[in-house]
Amino acid sequence: MVRLMITPHAPDGPRYPWADLLQTVNRRIHQEHAQSEASTPPGSRHLVEAHRPPDWLGTTGASEAELAHHEERLSMRLPPSYREFLQVSNGWDEESRSCLRLLPVAEVGWTRDIDPELAEIWGEPVGDTLYISEYIEGQVCLLNPRVVEPDGEWQAFDLASWHPGVIEYRSFWDLMTGMNPEFAPEESASSTTSDSG
C-alpha cells in the first residue's frame, strides 16, 4: 500500500480557529455558486438554482454534555482539534465540496462496526479507526487512535479509491486545512511517500 504522509505545521495563536475556517469555506462555496448562476444561460439557470447550498453548511455545535456522552460510548476521549470542531459545528454538509459530509457525533463510530467490509479490505489499522464522514464515491475520512501526538491529536486518514493508498495527516485539523489549502498556514507542508506493499 502506498502512503503519502502530509505534515503541515500546527497553527499558532488561538488553538484551532474553526469558526474562521468554516466561515471561509462557507463564503467561498456561496461565491462559487453565485458565479456559476451568473454564467449559466437563463434557460438553464433553474438547474443551477436547484442545487443552491444552504445559507450555512454547518450545524449547531455539540454541547459538552453531548460530547461526554459519546466519548463514554466510544470509551475514548476525542482528539482536541476534532472535539473543538464538533463544538463549533456538529457535522458538516457535503454540499461544501471542500470535503465529504462530516457526521454528527451521534453517528460517529468505529470503522469495524460501521463499515466492516472496508475494514476487512484495508486491514489494520483501518478497522480500528474512527469513522467520521460518509463514504462517498470511494472516499472516507478516518481518525486513527493508534497514532497519538503528545498534544493528544490522533493521526487522520484521507482514504480514497482514486488516489494512491492512504493520505495521512498529523491531525484532524491538518486534514481539514489540507482539503482547504487557501486557509492552511503560510508555512509549506512537508510530505513523504512510502510503499508499504
Short mmCIF file of C-alpha atoms in Angstrom, two decimals:
data_model
loop_
_atom_site.label_atom_id
_atom_site.label_comp_id
_atom_site.label_asym_id
_atom_site.label_seq_id
_atom_site.Cartn_x
_atom_site.Cartn_y
_atom_site.Cartn_z
CA MET A 1 0.00 0.00 0.00
CA VAL A 2 1.32 3.46 -0.91
CA ARG A 3 1.05 6.06 1.85
CA LEU A 4 1.57 9.78 1.47
CA MET A 5 2.35 11.49 4.76
CA ILE A 6 1.45 15.18 4.91
CA THR A 7 2.63 17.11 7.96
CA PRO A 8 1.70 20.82 7.96
CA HIS A 9 2.86 22.98 10.83
CA ALA A 10 0.38 23.32 13.68
CA PRO A 11 -1.44 26.66 13.86
CA ASP A 12 -0.05 29.38 16.12
CA GLY A 13 -2.11 31.65 18.36
CA PRO A 14 -5.65 30.56 19.24
CA ARG A 15 -5.92 26.80 19.04
CA TYR A 16 -7.89 25.60 16.03
CA PRO A 17 -9.84 28.64 14.74
CA TRP A 18 -12.68 26.51 13.38
CA ALA A 19 -15.19 29.33 13.20
CA ASP A 20 -12.88 31.26 10.85
CA LEU A 21 -12.15 28.21 8.69
CA LEU A 22 -15.77 27.19 8.32
CA GLN A 23 -16.91 30.74 7.59
CA THR A 24 -14.18 30.99 4.93
CA VAL A 25 -15.26 27.75 3.28
CA ASN A 26 -18.94 28.66 3.55
CA ARG A 27 -18.34 32.06 1.93
CA ARG A 28 -16.22 30.57 -0.86
CA ILE A 29 -18.84 27.95 -1.73
CA HIS A 30 -21.57 30.58 -1.98
CA GLN A 31 -19.36 32.83 -4.11
CA GLU A 32 -18.63 29.93 -6.48
CA HIS A 33 -22.32 29.12 -6.73
CA ALA A 34 -23.23 32.75 -7.44
CA GLN A 35 -20.62 32.86 -10.21
CA SER A 36 -21.99 29.63 -11.65
CA GLU A 37 -25.53 31.04 -11.65
CA ALA A 38 -24.38 34.24 -13.32
CA SER A 39 -22.58 32.39 -16.11
CA THR A 40 -25.44 29.96 -16.81
CA PRO A 41 -27.82 30.75 -19.70
CA PRO A 42 -31.24 31.93 -18.44
CA GLY A 43 -32.99 28.88 -19.83
CA SER A 44 -30.83 26.55 -17.74
CA ARG A 45 -30.44 28.67 -14.63
CA HIS A 46 -33.16 26.78 -12.76
CA LEU A 47 -30.93 23.69 -12.82
CA VAL A 48 -28.16 25.56 -11.00
CA GLU A 49 -30.60 27.21 -8.60
CA ALA A 50 -31.96 23.80 -7.61
CA HIS A 51 -28.53 22.97 -6.17
CA ARG A 52 -28.04 26.22 -4.28
CA PRO A 53 -26.28 25.42 -0.98
CA PRO A 54 -27.97 26.24 2.32
CA ASP A 55 -27.04 29.57 3.92
CA TRP A 56 -24.88 27.77 6.48
CA LEU A 57 -23.24 24.46 5.62
CA GLY A 58 -22.62 23.57 9.24
CA THR A 59 -24.91 22.84 12.17
CA THR A 60 -25.29 23.92 15.77
CA GLY A 61 -22.27 22.84 17.79
CA ALA A 62 -22.40 19.86 20.14
CA SER A 63 -22.67 20.58 23.85
CA GLU A 64 -20.08 19.43 26.36
CA ALA A 65 -22.62 17.00 27.81
CA GLU A 66 -23.30 15.56 24.36
CA LEU A 67 -19.61 15.12 23.64
CA ALA A 68 -19.01 13.49 27.02
CA HIS A 69 -21.90 11.08 26.40
CA HIS A 70 -20.48 9.92 23.09
CA GLU A 71 -16.94 9.75 24.42
CA GLU A 72 -18.27 7.35 27.04
CA ARG A 73 -19.99 5.37 24.27
CA LEU A 74 -16.71 5.17 22.35
CA SER A 75 -14.70 4.53 25.54
CA MET A 76 -12.21 7.19 24.47
CA ARG A 77 -11.81 10.96 24.65
CA LEU A 78 -11.87 12.58 21.22
CA PRO A 79 -8.73 14.35 19.97
CA PRO A 80 -8.60 18.12 20.63
CA SER A 81 -8.97 19.54 17.11
CA TYR A 82 -11.87 17.22 16.26
CA ARG A 83 -13.54 17.88 19.61
CA GLU A 84 -13.27 21.64 19.10
CA PHE A 85 -14.65 21.30 15.58
CA LEU A 86 -17.74 19.49 16.90
CA GLN A 87 -18.27 22.26 19.46
CA VAL A 88 -18.42 24.79 16.61
CA SER A 89 -20.36 22.63 14.13
CA ASN A 90 -21.66 19.16 14.93
CA GLY A 91 -21.05 17.85 11.41
CA TRP A 92 -20.59 19.49 8.01
CA ASP A 93 -22.61 19.40 4.81
CA GLU A 94 -21.27 17.61 1.72
CA GLU A 95 -22.56 20.49 -0.44
CA SER A 96 -19.40 22.34 0.56
CA ARG A 97 -17.46 20.25 -1.97
CA SER A 98 -14.47 21.01 0.29
CA CYS A 99 -14.74 17.65 1.97
CA LEU A 100 -17.13 14.79 2.49
CA ARG A 101 -20.18 15.14 4.67
CA LEU A 102 -18.76 15.03 8.18
CA LEU A 103 -21.02 13.08 10.51
CA PRO A 104 -22.60 14.48 13.67
CA VAL A 105 -21.03 12.93 16.74
CA ALA A 106 -24.08 10.71 17.33
CA GLU A 107 -23.34 8.93 14.02
CA VAL A 108 -19.59 8.57 14.55
CA GLY A 109 -18.27 5.11 15.39
CA TRP A 110 -15.50 2.59 14.83
CA THR A 111 -14.87 1.60 11.22
CA ARG A 112 -15.03 -2.12 12.07
CA ASP A 113 -18.62 -1.59 13.27
CA ILE A 114 -19.87 0.95 10.72
CA ASP A 115 -18.21 -0.45 7.61
CA PRO A 116 -16.83 -3.95 8.30
CA GLU A 117 -16.27 -4.56 4.58
CA LEU A 118 -13.97 -1.54 4.34
CA ALA A 119 -12.15 -2.65 7.49
CA GLU A 120 -11.63 -6.12 6.04
CA ILE A 121 -10.40 -4.84 2.66
CA TRP A 122 -7.86 -2.41 4.12
CA GLY A 123 -6.91 -4.40 7.22
CA GLU A 124 -5.03 -2.81 10.11
CA PRO A 125 -5.11 -0.11 11.26
CA VAL A 126 -8.21 0.97 9.29
CA GLY A 127 -10.54 -1.31 11.24
CA ASP A 128 -9.59 0.43 14.49
CA THR A 129 -10.09 3.96 13.16
CA LEU A 130 -12.92 6.35 13.99
CA TYR A 131 -15.31 6.73 11.04
CA ILE A 132 -16.14 10.45 10.91
CA SER A 133 -17.55 11.04 7.42
CA GLU A 134 -19.88 9.46 4.94
CA TYR A 135 -18.29 7.08 2.45
CA ILE A 136 -18.98 8.79 -0.87
CA GLU A 137 -17.63 7.82 -4.29
CA GLY A 138 -14.89 5.68 -2.78
CA GLN A 139 -13.65 8.24 -0.22
CA VAL A 140 -13.91 8.49 3.56
CA CYS A 141 -12.20 10.41 6.39
CA LEU A 142 -10.95 8.49 9.43
CA LEU A 143 -9.13 9.20 12.70
CA ASN A 144 -6.51 6.76 13.95
CA PRO A 145 -6.24 6.38 17.76
CA ARG A 146 -3.19 4.14 17.36
CA VAL A 147 -1.01 7.15 16.49
CA VAL A 148 -1.39 9.89 19.11
CA GLU A 149 0.76 13.01 19.32
CA PRO A 150 1.99 14.43 22.67
CA ASP A 151 -0.75 17.09 22.44
CA GLY A 152 -3.44 14.40 22.21
CA GLU A 153 -4.04 14.68 18.47
CA TRP A 154 -4.81 11.50 16.51
CA GLN A 155 -3.47 10.76 13.08
CA ALA A 156 -6.08 11.41 10.35
CA PHE A 157 -6.61 9.46 7.13
CA ASP A 158 -7.98 10.55 3.77
CA LEU A 159 -8.76 7.14 2.28
CA ALA A 160 -9.93 7.04 -1.33
CA SER A 161 -10.02 4.56 -4.18
CA TRP A 162 -8.92 7.20 -6.69
CA HIS A 163 -5.63 8.31 -5.13
CA PRO A 164 -2.67 6.07 -4.23
CA GLY A 165 -3.24 4.43 -0.89
CA VAL A 166 -3.96 6.45 2.24
CA ILE A 167 -3.06 10.11 2.68
CA GLU A 168 -2.04 10.52 6.32
CA TYR A 169 -2.21 13.79 8.26
CA ARG A 170 -0.93 14.64 11.71
CA SER A 171 -4.40 15.56 12.97
CA PHE A 172 -7.99 16.31 12.03
CA TRP A 173 -7.07 20.00 11.81
CA ASP A 174 -4.35 19.22 9.27
CA LEU A 175 -6.73 17.00 7.31
CA MET A 176 -9.26 19.80 7.01
CA THR A 177 -6.75 22.53 6.19
CA GLY A 178 -5.22 20.15 3.67
CA MET A 179 -8.61 19.95 1.96
CA ASN A 180 -8.86 23.76 2.11
CA PRO A 181 -5.33 24.90 1.19
CA GLU A 182 -6.30 28.56 0.96
CA PHE A 183 -6.78 28.52 4.74
CA ALA A 184 -3.68 26.49 5.57
CA PRO A 185 -0.81 28.22 7.42
CA GLU A 186 1.63 30.07 5.20
CA GLU A 187 4.45 27.64 6.01
CA SER A 188 4.61 24.96 3.34
CA ALA A 189 3.67 21.40 4.25
CA SER A 190 6.25 18.65 4.04
CA SER A 191 5.35 15.28 2.58
CA THR A 192 6.89 11.88 2.06
CA THR A 193 5.71 8.88 0.13
CA SER A 194 6.35 5.27 1.09
CA ASP A 195 5.33 1.97 -0.42
CA SER A 196 4.00 -0.38 2.24
CA GLY A 197 3.25 -3.23 -0.11
#
